[in-house]
mmCIF file of C-alpha atoms and ligand atoms in Angstrom:
data_model
loop_
_atom_site.group_PDB
_atom_site.id
_atom_site.type_symbol
_atom_site.label_atom_id
_atom_site.label_comp_id
_atom_site.label_asym_id
_atom_site.label_seq_id
_atom_site.Cartn_x
_atom_site.Cartn_y
_atom_site.Cartn_z
ATOM 1 C CA MET A 26 -174.804 -126.461 22.018
ATOM 2 C CA TYR A 27 -171.358 -126.972 20.536
ATOM 3 C CA ASN A 28 -167.895 -127.826 21.794
ATOM 4 C CA SER A 29 -164.884 -125.628 21.154
ATOM 5 C CA LYS A 30 -161.415 -126.704 20.059
ATOM 6 C CA ILE A 31 -157.990 -125.125 19.758
ATOM 7 C CA ILE A 32 -156.896 -124.824 16.136
ATOM 8 C CA GLY A 33 -153.952 -122.428 16.350
ATOM 9 C CA LEU A 34 -151.194 -121.742 18.878
ATOM 10 C CA GLY A 35 -148.460 -119.120 19.015
ATOM 11 C CA LYS A 36 -145.875 -117.756 21.420
ATOM 12 C CA TYR A 37 -143.515 -114.823 21.698
ATOM 13 C CA LEU A 38 -140.592 -114.467 24.070
ATOM 14 C CA PRO A 39 -138.427 -111.367 24.226
ATOM 15 C CA GLU A 40 -134.874 -112.042 23.029
ATOM 16 C CA ASN A 41 -133.115 -110.808 26.150
ATOM 17 C CA ILE A 42 -132.026 -113.771 28.316
ATOM 18 C CA VAL A 43 -131.378 -113.097 32.016
ATOM 19 C CA THR A 44 -129.495 -115.909 33.756
ATOM 20 C CA ASN A 45 -129.404 -116.648 37.457
ATOM 21 C CA ASP A 46 -125.833 -115.386 37.492
ATOM 22 C CA ASP A 47 -127.038 -112.092 35.989
ATOM 23 C CA LEU A 48 -129.483 -111.805 38.906
ATOM 24 C CA SER A 49 -126.815 -112.560 41.469
ATOM 25 C CA ARG A 50 -125.032 -109.438 40.256
ATOM 26 C CA MET A 51 -128.159 -107.376 41.094
ATOM 27 C CA MET A 52 -129.062 -108.942 44.461
ATOM 28 C CA ASP A 53 -127.954 -111.433 47.080
ATOM 29 C CA THR A 54 -128.954 -114.679 45.410
ATOM 30 C CA SER A 55 -127.263 -117.545 43.598
ATOM 31 C CA ASP A 56 -127.733 -119.889 40.678
ATOM 32 C CA GLU A 57 -127.679 -122.757 43.175
ATOM 33 C CA TRP A 58 -130.510 -121.323 45.345
ATOM 34 C CA ILE A 59 -132.728 -120.476 42.392
ATOM 35 C CA GLN A 60 -132.272 -123.814 40.634
ATOM 36 C CA GLU A 61 -132.690 -125.850 43.797
ATOM 37 C CA ARG A 62 -135.860 -124.048 44.961
ATOM 38 C CA THR A 63 -137.533 -123.372 41.608
ATOM 39 C CA GLY A 64 -135.797 -125.235 38.766
ATOM 40 C CA ILE A 65 -135.330 -121.949 36.885
ATOM 41 C CA LYS A 66 -132.048 -121.492 34.988
ATOM 42 C CA GLU A 67 -132.928 -118.357 33.026
ATOM 43 C CA ARG A 68 -135.838 -116.164 32.034
ATOM 44 C CA ARG A 69 -136.577 -113.533 29.384
ATOM 45 C CA TRP A 70 -136.846 -109.903 30.443
ATOM 46 C CA ILE A 71 -137.801 -107.203 27.969
ATOM 47 C CA LYS A 72 -134.774 -105.047 27.272
ATOM 48 C CA GLU A 73 -135.232 -101.374 27.986
ATOM 49 C CA GLY A 74 -135.610 -99.408 24.806
ATOM 50 C CA THR A 75 -137.502 -102.090 22.884
ATOM 51 C CA ASP A 76 -141.183 -101.678 22.020
ATOM 52 C CA ASP A 77 -142.279 -104.909 23.691
ATOM 53 C CA SER A 78 -145.068 -104.766 26.271
ATOM 54 C CA SER A 79 -147.821 -107.166 27.331
ATOM 55 C CA ALA A 80 -150.046 -106.003 24.466
ATOM 56 C CA VAL A 81 -147.227 -105.962 21.881
ATOM 57 C CA MET A 82 -145.991 -109.432 22.852
ATOM 58 C CA GLY A 83 -149.586 -110.662 22.930
ATOM 59 C CA ALA A 84 -150.152 -109.324 19.432
ATOM 60 C CA LYS A 85 -147.027 -111.088 18.147
ATOM 61 C CA ALA A 86 -148.113 -114.427 19.664
ATOM 62 C CA ALA A 87 -151.657 -113.897 18.368
ATOM 63 C CA GLU A 88 -150.516 -113.290 14.793
ATOM 64 C CA ILE A 89 -148.737 -116.659 14.807
ATOM 65 C CA ALA A 90 -151.725 -118.436 16.375
ATOM 66 C CA ILE A 91 -154.128 -116.953 13.815
ATOM 67 C CA GLU A 92 -151.849 -117.866 10.910
ATOM 68 C CA ARG A 93 -151.482 -121.445 12.153
ATOM 69 C CA SER A 94 -155.246 -121.741 12.644
ATOM 70 C CA GLY A 95 -155.797 -121.263 8.909
ATOM 71 C CA LEU A 96 -158.162 -118.384 9.693
ATOM 72 C CA THR A 97 -157.567 -114.694 9.150
ATOM 73 C CA LYS A 98 -157.925 -111.857 11.644
ATOM 74 C CA ASP A 99 -161.257 -111.027 10.032
ATOM 75 C CA ASP A 100 -162.623 -114.427 11.066
ATOM 76 C CA ILE A 101 -162.061 -113.715 14.769
ATOM 77 C CA ASP A 102 -165.319 -112.859 16.565
ATOM 78 C CA PHE A 103 -164.024 -112.055 20.044
ATOM 79 C CA ILE A 104 -160.799 -111.379 21.962
ATOM 80 C CA VAL A 105 -159.967 -112.522 25.479
ATOM 81 C CA PHE A 106 -156.757 -111.129 26.975
ATOM 82 C CA ALA A 107 -155.402 -112.468 30.259
ATOM 83 C CA THR A 108 -152.701 -110.493 32.082
ATOM 84 C CA LEU A 109 -151.771 -109.106 35.472
ATOM 85 C CA SER A 110 -149.410 -106.622 33.870
ATOM 86 C CA PRO A 111 -151.515 -104.565 31.453
ATOM 87 C CA ASP A 112 -149.845 -101.754 29.510
ATOM 88 C CA MET A 113 -152.251 -99.242 31.022
ATOM 89 C CA TYR A 114 -154.292 -99.062 34.227
ATOM 90 C CA PHE A 115 -157.227 -98.841 31.833
ATOM 91 C CA PRO A 116 -158.281 -99.653 29.152
ATOM 92 C CA GLY A 117 -157.190 -103.266 29.092
ATOM 93 C CA CYS A 118 -154.898 -104.933 26.565
ATOM 94 C CA GLY A 119 -157.742 -106.590 24.631
ATOM 95 C CA VAL A 120 -158.666 -103.387 22.847
ATOM 96 C CA GLN A 121 -155.016 -102.800 21.974
ATOM 97 C CA ILE A 122 -154.998 -106.168 20.213
ATOM 98 C CA GLN A 123 -158.108 -105.200 18.255
ATOM 99 C CA ASP A 124 -156.235 -102.109 17.095
ATOM 100 C CA MET A 125 -152.743 -103.583 16.621
ATOM 101 C CA LEU A 126 -154.024 -106.481 14.501
ATOM 102 C CA ASP A 127 -156.393 -104.154 12.643
ATOM 103 C CA MET A 128 -159.343 -106.390 13.449
ATOM 104 C CA ARG A 129 -163.049 -105.790 13.032
ATOM 105 C CA THR A 130 -164.680 -103.978 15.951
ATOM 106 C CA VAL A 131 -165.209 -107.257 17.781
ATOM 107 C CA GLY A 132 -165.617 -107.411 21.561
ATOM 108 C CA ALA A 133 -162.490 -107.509 23.679
ATOM 109 C CA LEU A 134 -162.467 -108.742 27.247
ATOM 110 C CA ASP A 135 -159.605 -108.524 29.737
ATOM 111 C CA VAL A 136 -159.297 -111.284 32.309
ATOM 112 C CA ARG A 137 -157.553 -110.435 35.601
ATOM 113 C CA ASN A 138 -156.903 -113.818 37.122
ATOM 114 C CA GLN A 139 -153.112 -113.852 37.273
ATOM 115 C CA CYS A 140 -151.571 -117.323 36.941
ATOM 116 C CA SER A 141 -155.011 -118.811 36.277
ATOM 117 C CA GLY A 142 -155.768 -116.154 33.662
ATOM 118 C CA PHE A 143 -155.344 -118.332 30.593
ATOM 119 C CA VAL A 144 -157.455 -121.148 32.052
ATOM 120 C CA TYR A 145 -160.157 -118.593 32.912
ATOM 121 C CA GLY A 146 -159.819 -117.090 29.418
ATOM 122 C CA ILE A 147 -160.186 -120.462 27.722
ATOM 123 C CA SER A 148 -163.249 -121.170 29.844
ATOM 124 C CA VAL A 149 -164.859 -117.846 28.875
ATOM 125 C CA ALA A 150 -164.159 -118.480 25.192
ATOM 126 C CA ASP A 151 -165.490 -122.025 25.482
ATOM 127 C CA GLN A 152 -168.806 -120.781 26.910
ATOM 128 C CA PHE A 153 -169.304 -118.249 24.093
ATOM 129 C CA ILE A 154 -168.575 -120.899 21.480
ATOM 130 C CA LYS A 155 -170.744 -123.531 23.216
ATOM 131 C CA THR A 156 -173.821 -121.329 23.071
ATOM 132 C CA GLY A 157 -173.193 -120.439 19.430
ATOM 133 C CA MET A 158 -172.790 -116.740 20.158
ATOM 134 C CA TYR A 159 -169.305 -116.674 18.616
ATOM 135 C CA LYS A 160 -167.517 -119.077 16.304
ATOM 136 C CA ASN A 161 -163.837 -118.113 16.481
ATOM 137 C CA ILE A 162 -162.192 -116.621 19.555
ATOM 138 C CA LEU A 163 -158.636 -115.447 20.182
ATOM 139 C CA VAL A 164 -157.363 -116.069 23.720
ATOM 140 C CA ILE A 165 -154.085 -114.451 24.760
ATOM 141 C CA GLY A 166 -151.979 -114.669 27.914
ATOM 142 C CA ALA A 167 -149.152 -112.137 28.142
ATOM 143 C CA GLU A 168 -146.998 -110.689 30.900
ATOM 144 C CA PHE A 169 -144.433 -107.931 31.220
ATOM 145 C CA HIS A 170 -143.223 -108.680 34.729
ATOM 146 C CA SER A 171 -139.710 -107.323 34.597
ATOM 147 C CA GLY A 172 -140.814 -103.682 34.528
ATOM 148 C CA GLY A 173 -142.523 -104.045 37.912
ATOM 149 C CA LEU A 174 -140.115 -106.203 39.890
ATOM 150 C CA GLU A 175 -137.879 -104.965 42.685
ATOM 151 C CA LYS A 176 -134.401 -105.806 41.409
ATOM 152 C CA SER A 177 -132.636 -105.775 44.762
ATOM 153 C CA THR A 178 -132.113 -108.166 47.676
ATOM 154 C CA ARG A 179 -135.361 -106.976 49.294
ATOM 155 C CA GLY A 180 -137.329 -108.287 46.310
ATOM 156 C CA ARG A 181 -135.357 -111.455 45.663
ATOM 157 C CA GLY A 182 -138.018 -113.890 46.943
ATOM 158 C CA VAL A 183 -140.268 -112.834 44.054
ATOM 159 C CA THR A 184 -138.025 -111.247 41.444
ATOM 160 C CA VAL A 185 -135.965 -114.332 40.601
ATOM 161 C CA ILE A 186 -139.106 -116.288 39.719
ATOM 162 C CA PHE A 187 -140.889 -114.150 37.145
ATOM 163 C CA GLY A 188 -140.283 -113.764 33.411
ATOM 164 C CA ASP A 189 -141.823 -111.969 30.434
ATOM 165 C CA GLY A 190 -143.565 -113.536 27.443
ATOM 166 C CA ALA A 191 -146.818 -114.241 25.657
ATOM 167 C CA GLY A 192 -148.819 -117.118 24.260
ATOM 168 C CA ALA A 193 -152.048 -117.273 22.270
ATOM 169 C CA ALA A 194 -154.657 -119.744 21.083
ATOM 170 C CA VAL A 195 -157.426 -119.610 18.500
ATOM 171 C CA LEU A 196 -160.560 -121.536 19.413
ATOM 172 C CA THR A 197 -163.266 -122.493 16.991
ATOM 173 C CA ARG A 198 -166.576 -124.342 16.984
ATOM 174 C CA GLU A 199 -166.442 -128.160 17.110
ATOM 175 C CA GLU A 200 -169.645 -129.967 16.184
ATOM 176 C CA ASP A 201 -168.530 -133.337 17.598
ATOM 177 C CA LYS A 202 -169.340 -133.228 21.317
ATOM 178 C CA THR A 203 -166.688 -135.855 22.111
ATOM 179 C CA LYS A 204 -163.876 -133.667 20.758
ATOM 180 C CA GLY A 205 -162.126 -130.457 21.741
ATOM 181 C CA ILE A 206 -162.593 -128.868 25.143
ATOM 182 C CA LEU A 207 -164.546 -131.341 27.230
ATOM 183 C CA SER A 208 -164.864 -129.258 30.378
ATOM 184 C CA THR A 209 -163.398 -126.332 32.313
ATOM 185 C CA HIS A 210 -163.334 -125.859 36.083
ATOM 186 C CA LEU A 211 -162.788 -122.544 37.851
ATOM 187 C CA HIS A 212 -162.319 -121.685 41.530
ATOM 188 C CA SER A 213 -161.370 -118.845 43.825
ATOM 189 C CA GLU A 214 -160.727 -118.220 47.506
ATOM 190 C CA GLY A 215 -160.393 -114.494 48.063
ATOM 191 C CA LYS A 216 -159.532 -114.673 51.725
ATOM 192 C CA HIS A 217 -155.952 -115.360 50.602
ATOM 193 C CA ALA A 218 -155.802 -112.360 48.265
ATOM 194 C CA LYS A 219 -152.992 -110.696 50.197
ATOM 195 C CA GLU A 220 -150.715 -113.751 50.182
ATOM 196 C CA LEU A 221 -149.708 -113.012 46.587
ATOM 197 C CA VAL A 222 -150.462 -109.452 45.684
ATOM 198 C CA VAL A 223 -149.505 -106.089 44.228
ATOM 199 C CA GLU A 224 -151.571 -103.566 46.211
ATOM 200 C CA GLY A 225 -150.711 -100.420 44.313
ATOM 201 C CA PRO A 226 -151.124 -98.467 42.205
ATOM 202 C CA SER A 227 -154.850 -98.846 42.647
ATOM 203 C CA ILE A 228 -157.801 -96.852 43.868
ATOM 204 C CA MET A 229 -156.798 -97.853 47.417
ATOM 205 C CA HIS A 230 -153.103 -97.176 46.858
ATOM 206 C CA TRP A 231 -153.217 -94.238 44.550
ATOM 207 C CA VAL A 232 -150.059 -93.011 42.850
ATOM 208 C CA PRO A 233 -150.060 -89.351 44.050
ATOM 209 C CA GLU A 234 -150.301 -90.515 47.656
ATOM 210 C CA ILE A 235 -147.464 -92.979 47.183
ATOM 211 C CA LEU A 236 -145.323 -90.345 45.490
ATOM 212 C CA GLU A 237 -146.155 -87.670 48.040
ATOM 213 C CA ALA A 238 -145.282 -89.928 50.964
ATOM 214 C CA ASN A 239 -142.027 -90.828 49.186
ATOM 215 C CA ASP A 240 -141.613 -93.654 51.677
ATOM 216 C CA PRO A 241 -138.710 -95.953 50.789
ATOM 217 C CA ASP A 242 -140.336 -98.677 52.873
ATOM 218 C CA ASP A 243 -143.591 -98.569 50.892
ATOM 219 C CA VAL A 244 -143.410 -101.696 48.776
ATOM 220 C CA SER A 245 -147.125 -101.801 47.966
ATOM 221 C CA TYR A 246 -146.459 -101.442 44.261
ATOM 222 C CA TYR A 247 -144.033 -104.391 44.185
ATOM 223 C CA PRO A 248 -145.319 -107.949 44.146
ATOM 224 C CA TYR A 249 -145.483 -109.610 47.557
ATOM 225 C CA MET A 250 -145.675 -113.374 47.896
ATOM 226 C CA ASN A 251 -145.879 -115.556 50.973
ATOM 227 C CA GLY A 252 -144.015 -118.240 49.018
ATOM 228 C CA THR A 253 -144.294 -121.195 51.374
ATOM 229 C CA PHE A 254 -147.999 -120.550 52.019
ATOM 230 C CA VAL A 255 -148.685 -120.236 48.290
ATOM 231 C CA PHE A 256 -146.665 -123.373 47.567
ATOM 232 C CA LYS A 257 -148.638 -125.450 50.084
ATOM 233 C CA HIS A 258 -151.984 -124.330 48.653
ATOM 234 C CA ALA A 259 -150.787 -124.739 45.059
ATOM 235 C CA VAL A 260 -150.008 -128.436 45.341
ATOM 236 C CA VAL A 261 -153.412 -129.151 46.910
ATOM 237 C CA ARG A 262 -155.437 -127.048 44.457
ATOM 238 C CA PHE A 263 -153.533 -128.328 41.388
ATOM 239 C CA SER A 264 -154.407 -131.888 42.398
ATOM 240 C CA GLU A 265 -158.028 -131.070 43.168
ATOM 241 C CA ALA A 266 -158.558 -129.265 39.864
ATOM 242 C CA ILE A 267 -157.071 -132.144 37.855
ATOM 243 C CA MET A 268 -159.184 -134.698 39.733
ATOM 244 C CA GLU A 269 -162.329 -132.613 39.275
ATOM 245 C CA GLY A 270 -161.749 -132.438 35.516
ATOM 246 C CA LEU A 271 -161.018 -136.144 35.194
ATOM 247 C CA LYS A 272 -164.045 -137.133 37.270
ATOM 248 C CA THR A 273 -166.384 -134.907 35.271
ATOM 249 C CA ASN A 274 -165.368 -136.751 32.109
ATOM 250 C CA ASN A 275 -165.205 -140.261 33.605
ATOM 251 C CA LEU A 276 -161.466 -140.338 33.009
ATOM 252 C CA ASN A 277 -158.704 -141.786 35.179
ATOM 253 C CA LYS A 278 -155.242 -140.419 35.743
ATOM 254 C CA GLU A 279 -153.981 -143.176 33.411
ATOM 255 C CA ASP A 280 -155.934 -141.483 30.602
ATOM 256 C CA ILE A 281 -153.808 -138.303 30.746
ATOM 257 C CA ASP A 282 -151.553 -138.074 27.679
ATOM 258 C CA MET A 283 -150.197 -134.610 28.385
ATOM 259 C CA LEU A 284 -150.383 -132.448 31.495
ATOM 260 C CA ILE A 285 -149.505 -128.779 31.024
ATOM 261 C CA PRO A 286 -149.249 -127.269 34.492
ATOM 262 C CA HIS A 287 -148.902 -123.543 35.041
ATOM 263 C CA GLN A 288 -145.152 -123.050 35.351
ATOM 264 C CA ALA A 289 -145.047 -121.806 38.946
ATOM 265 C CA ASN A 290 -142.171 -123.861 40.266
ATOM 266 C CA LEU A 291 -140.562 -127.036 38.906
ATOM 267 C CA ARG A 292 -140.922 -128.595 42.361
ATOM 268 C CA ILE A 293 -144.699 -128.129 42.187
ATOM 269 C CA SER A 294 -144.844 -129.755 38.726
ATOM 270 C CA GLN A 295 -142.675 -132.650 39.930
ATOM 271 C CA PHE A 296 -144.871 -133.149 42.992
ATOM 272 C CA ILE A 297 -147.983 -133.331 40.812
ATOM 273 C CA GLN A 298 -146.248 -135.623 38.305
ATOM 274 C CA LYS A 299 -145.360 -138.037 41.102
ATOM 275 C CA LYS A 300 -148.782 -137.859 42.705
ATOM 276 C CA PHE A 301 -150.517 -138.736 39.431
ATOM 277 C CA GLY A 302 -147.897 -141.343 38.469
ATOM 278 C CA LEU A 303 -147.048 -139.606 35.186
ATOM 279 C CA SER A 304 -143.842 -140.077 33.193
ATOM 280 C CA ASP A 305 -141.535 -137.242 32.085
ATOM 281 C CA ASP A 306 -143.138 -137.452 28.614
ATOM 282 C CA GLN A 307 -146.592 -136.839 30.060
ATOM 283 C CA VAL A 308 -145.789 -133.546 31.806
ATOM 284 C CA PHE A 309 -144.494 -130.519 29.917
ATOM 285 C CA ASN A 310 -142.210 -128.062 31.705
ATOM 286 C CA ASN A 311 -140.259 -125.097 30.379
ATOM 287 C CA ILE A 312 -139.936 -123.009 33.542
ATOM 288 C CA GLN A 313 -136.202 -123.801 33.388
ATOM 289 C CA ARG A 314 -135.883 -121.447 30.393
ATOM 290 C CA TYR A 315 -138.627 -118.884 30.922
ATOM 291 C CA GLY A 316 -139.346 -118.665 34.653
ATOM 292 C CA ASN A 317 -142.919 -118.091 35.776
ATOM 293 C CA THR A 318 -144.740 -116.016 33.159
ATOM 294 C CA THR A 319 -148.115 -116.230 34.994
ATOM 295 C CA ALA A 320 -150.994 -115.911 32.476
ATOM 296 C CA ALA A 321 -148.572 -116.581 29.602
ATOM 297 C CA SER A 322 -147.051 -119.735 31.035
ATOM 298 C CA ILE A 323 -149.692 -122.265 29.940
ATOM 299 C CA PRO A 324 -150.134 -120.950 26.365
ATOM 300 C CA ILE A 325 -146.341 -120.773 25.915
ATOM 301 C CA ALA A 326 -145.925 -124.328 27.243
ATOM 302 C CA LEU A 327 -148.887 -125.612 25.230
ATOM 303 C CA THR A 328 -147.470 -124.025 22.077
ATOM 304 C CA GLU A 329 -144.025 -125.552 22.658
ATOM 305 C CA ALA A 330 -145.454 -128.998 23.427
ATOM 306 C CA TRP A 331 -147.485 -128.824 20.200
ATOM 307 C CA GLU A 332 -144.489 -127.500 18.192
ATOM 308 C CA GLN A 333 -142.391 -130.411 19.446
ATOM 309 C CA GLY A 334 -145.011 -132.905 18.279
ATOM 310 C CA LYS A 335 -145.844 -133.963 21.824
ATOM 311 C CA ILE A 336 -149.590 -133.446 21.376
ATOM 312 C CA LYS A 337 -151.441 -135.534 18.817
ATOM 313 C CA GLU A 338 -155.041 -135.785 17.723
ATOM 314 C CA GLY A 339 -157.070 -137.768 20.227
ATOM 315 C CA ASP A 340 -154.707 -137.060 23.138
ATOM 316 C CA LYS A 341 -156.249 -136.177 26.477
ATOM 317 C CA VAL A 342 -154.576 -132.897 27.400
ATOM 318 C CA VAL A 343 -155.003 -131.352 30.844
ATOM 319 C CA LEU A 344 -154.262 -127.694 31.597
ATOM 320 C CA VAL A 345 -154.100 -126.741 35.262
ATOM 321 C CA ALA A 346 -153.294 -123.489 37.027
ATOM 322 C CA PHE A 347 -153.130 -121.914 40.461
ATOM 323 C CA GLY A 348 -152.192 -118.420 41.520
ATOM 324 C CA SER A 349 -152.938 -115.093 43.111
ATOM 325 C CA GLY A 350 -156.478 -114.558 44.288
ATOM 326 C CA PHE A 351 -156.238 -117.380 45.156
ATOM 327 C CA THR A 352 -157.647 -118.630 41.873
ATOM 328 C CA TRP A 353 -157.239 -122.013 40.269
ATOM 329 C CA GLY A 354 -158.769 -124.175 37.574
ATOM 330 C CA SER A 355 -158.364 -126.825 34.917
ATOM 331 C CA VAL A 356 -159.259 -127.557 31.321
ATOM 332 C CA ILE A 357 -159.749 -131.073 29.944
ATOM 333 C CA ILE A 358 -159.220 -131.435 26.196
ATOM 334 C CA ASN A 359 -159.682 -134.292 23.755
ATOM 335 C CA TRP A 360 -157.188 -132.905 21.210
HETATM 336 O O1 UT7 B 415 -147.361 -118.648 40.138
HETATM 337 C C1 UT7 B 415 -148.241 -118.416 41.182
HETATM 338 C C2 UT7 B 415 -148.075 -119.394 42.241
HETATM 339 N N1 UT7 B 415 -146.755 -119.281 42.795
HETATM 340 C C3 UT7 B 415 -146.214 -120.321 43.358
HETATM 341 O O2 UT7 B 415 -146.807 -121.367 43.351
HETATM 342 C C4 UT7 B 415 -144.902 -120.142 44.049
HETATM 343 C C5 UT7 B 415 -144.891 -120.965 45.298
HETATM 344 N N2 UT7 B 415 -143.724 -120.773 46.153
HETATM 345 C C6 UT7 B 415 -142.482 -121.078 45.784
HETATM 346 O O3 UT7 B 415 -142.232 -121.439 44.658
HETATM 347 C C7 UT7 B 415 -141.400 -121.042 46.830
HETATM 348 O O4 UT7 B 415 -141.990 -120.799 48.082
HETATM 349 C C8 UT7 B 415 -140.308 -119.985 46.550
HETATM 350 C C9 UT7 B 415 -139.453 -120.434 45.388
HETATM 351 C C10 UT7 B 415 -140.920 -118.641 46.277
HETATM 352 C C11 UT7 B 415 -139.401 -119.843 47.787
HETATM 353 O O5 UT7 B 415 -138.866 -121.089 48.122
HETATM 354 P P1 UT7 B 415 -138.906 -121.584 49.627
HETATM 355 O O6 UT7 B 415 -138.221 -122.878 49.664
HETATM 356 O O7 UT7 B 415 -140.340 -121.551 50.108
HETATM 357 O O8 UT7 B 415 -138.012 -120.503 50.359
HETATM 358 P P2 UT7 B 415 -138.409 -119.520 51.542
HETATM 359 O O9 UT7 B 415 -139.284 -118.448 51.070
HETATM 360 O O10 UT7 B 415 -138.855 -120.320 52.729
HETATM 361 O O11 UT7 B 415 -137.009 -118.886 51.885
HETATM 362 C C12 UT7 B 415 -135.930 -119.685 52.411
HETATM 363 C C13 UT7 B 415 -134.725 -118.783 52.623
HETATM 364 C C14 UT7 B 415 -135.033 -117.520 53.402
HETATM 365 O O12 UT7 B 415 -133.908 -117.250 54.229
HETATM 366 P P3 UT7 B 415 -133.927 -117.655 55.794
HETATM 367 O O13 UT7 B 415 -135.082 -116.910 56.386
HETATM 368 O O14 UT7 B 415 -134.109 -119.140 55.819
HETATM 369 O O15 UT7 B 415 -132.594 -117.185 56.264
HETATM 370 C C15 UT7 B 415 -135.130 -116.459 52.354
HETATM 371 O O16 UT7 B 415 -134.799 -115.170 52.830
HETATM 372 O O17 UT7 B 415 -134.212 -118.339 51.361
HETATM 373 C C16 UT7 B 415 -134.107 -116.908 51.355
HETATM 374 N N3 UT7 B 415 -134.354 -116.443 49.987
HETATM 375 C C17 UT7 B 415 -133.404 -116.400 49.048
HETATM 376 N N4 UT7 B 415 -132.099 -116.693 49.086
HETATM 377 C C18 UT7 B 415 -131.405 -116.544 47.940
HETATM 378 C C19 UT7 B 415 -135.534 -116.048 49.442
HETATM 379 N N5 UT7 B 415 -135.360 -115.730 48.148
HETATM 380 C C20 UT7 B 415 -134.044 -115.940 47.881
HETATM 381 C C21 UT7 B 415 -133.252 -115.813 46.734
HETATM 382 N N6 UT7 B 415 -131.953 -116.118 46.792
HETATM 383 N N7 UT7 B 415 -133.778 -115.393 45.556
#
């Protein structure tokens, strides 16, 4: 058995910046409400007419991650792609990456675990590397939210939160069992599936039926979120997942050098920071600039923290996520 470690990180954000004031011209909202409730100042939304999509953005982030890893695309043995906004209903984005990056015919797996997608993806990659089945794995988190949001007052509770973007990591084998990814922890509670959901288009909410009914009140294909309910569960599950990871590795909260929480809401991050007694330098947030990019949020934040020199060799880095499903999880890394 081996450990795995992250040796390359990359991110891609579409150029188009959408401010809170821009949103208040589309719907009844305000910069004050959005900043006070979420901490978000602006987000990136793919501009109509550009080629960007979840797969395209993922490919751009992946190219950077591979280059920084010192490997080439031919060294990659497996692709894991996490997204809730795939380019196509099927096949998933993973195979598009195999094609776009002109890679060998390696396996490509799509992970559908929303905000926890990257944590799930890292865990999957870690297991394959641990057993020795694969040596180098590319894990991508990418989201094209803006194409599927309801840009009117009816959708404001969700629409102001989400942004587009992509992040990627290259994992490789680590022979030293005290280094790299020390453990991953995954959970789900499906009874809350409908508290944060897009019901259609799906086999249950099939497009011809939706189109035929032409019902202006049918919002099944827009995201729905019971925000307060989700918020309350998020703070509990974030804490539990961090504690579980620390306990597994005989670590204390004082051992955390860098916490990268899924960027769901700045208030959630601040709550967790306070609960674990961490300083501003020990928690990385960029939701202010990018909004919530679900599966892309952790790899984008991790990439930025690393680019800014905030993660050094030997640091204990904790990734933690919670989202639709409900799903949640954590990753404990000795960088
Ligand atoms: O990433 C996956 C996990 N996601 C999360 O963890 C998100 C968790 N939830 C949240 O972040 C927060 O619940 C939200 C930011 C979504 C909402 O904040 P809130 O403080 O829970 O607000 P609320 O939903 O209770 O709404 C308060 C009021 C309502 O008006 P009334 O009923 O009090 O008159 C809403 O209609 O704010 C209204 N409202 C808005 N007003 C202006 C909702 N959205 C908006 C908006 N602009 N965009």
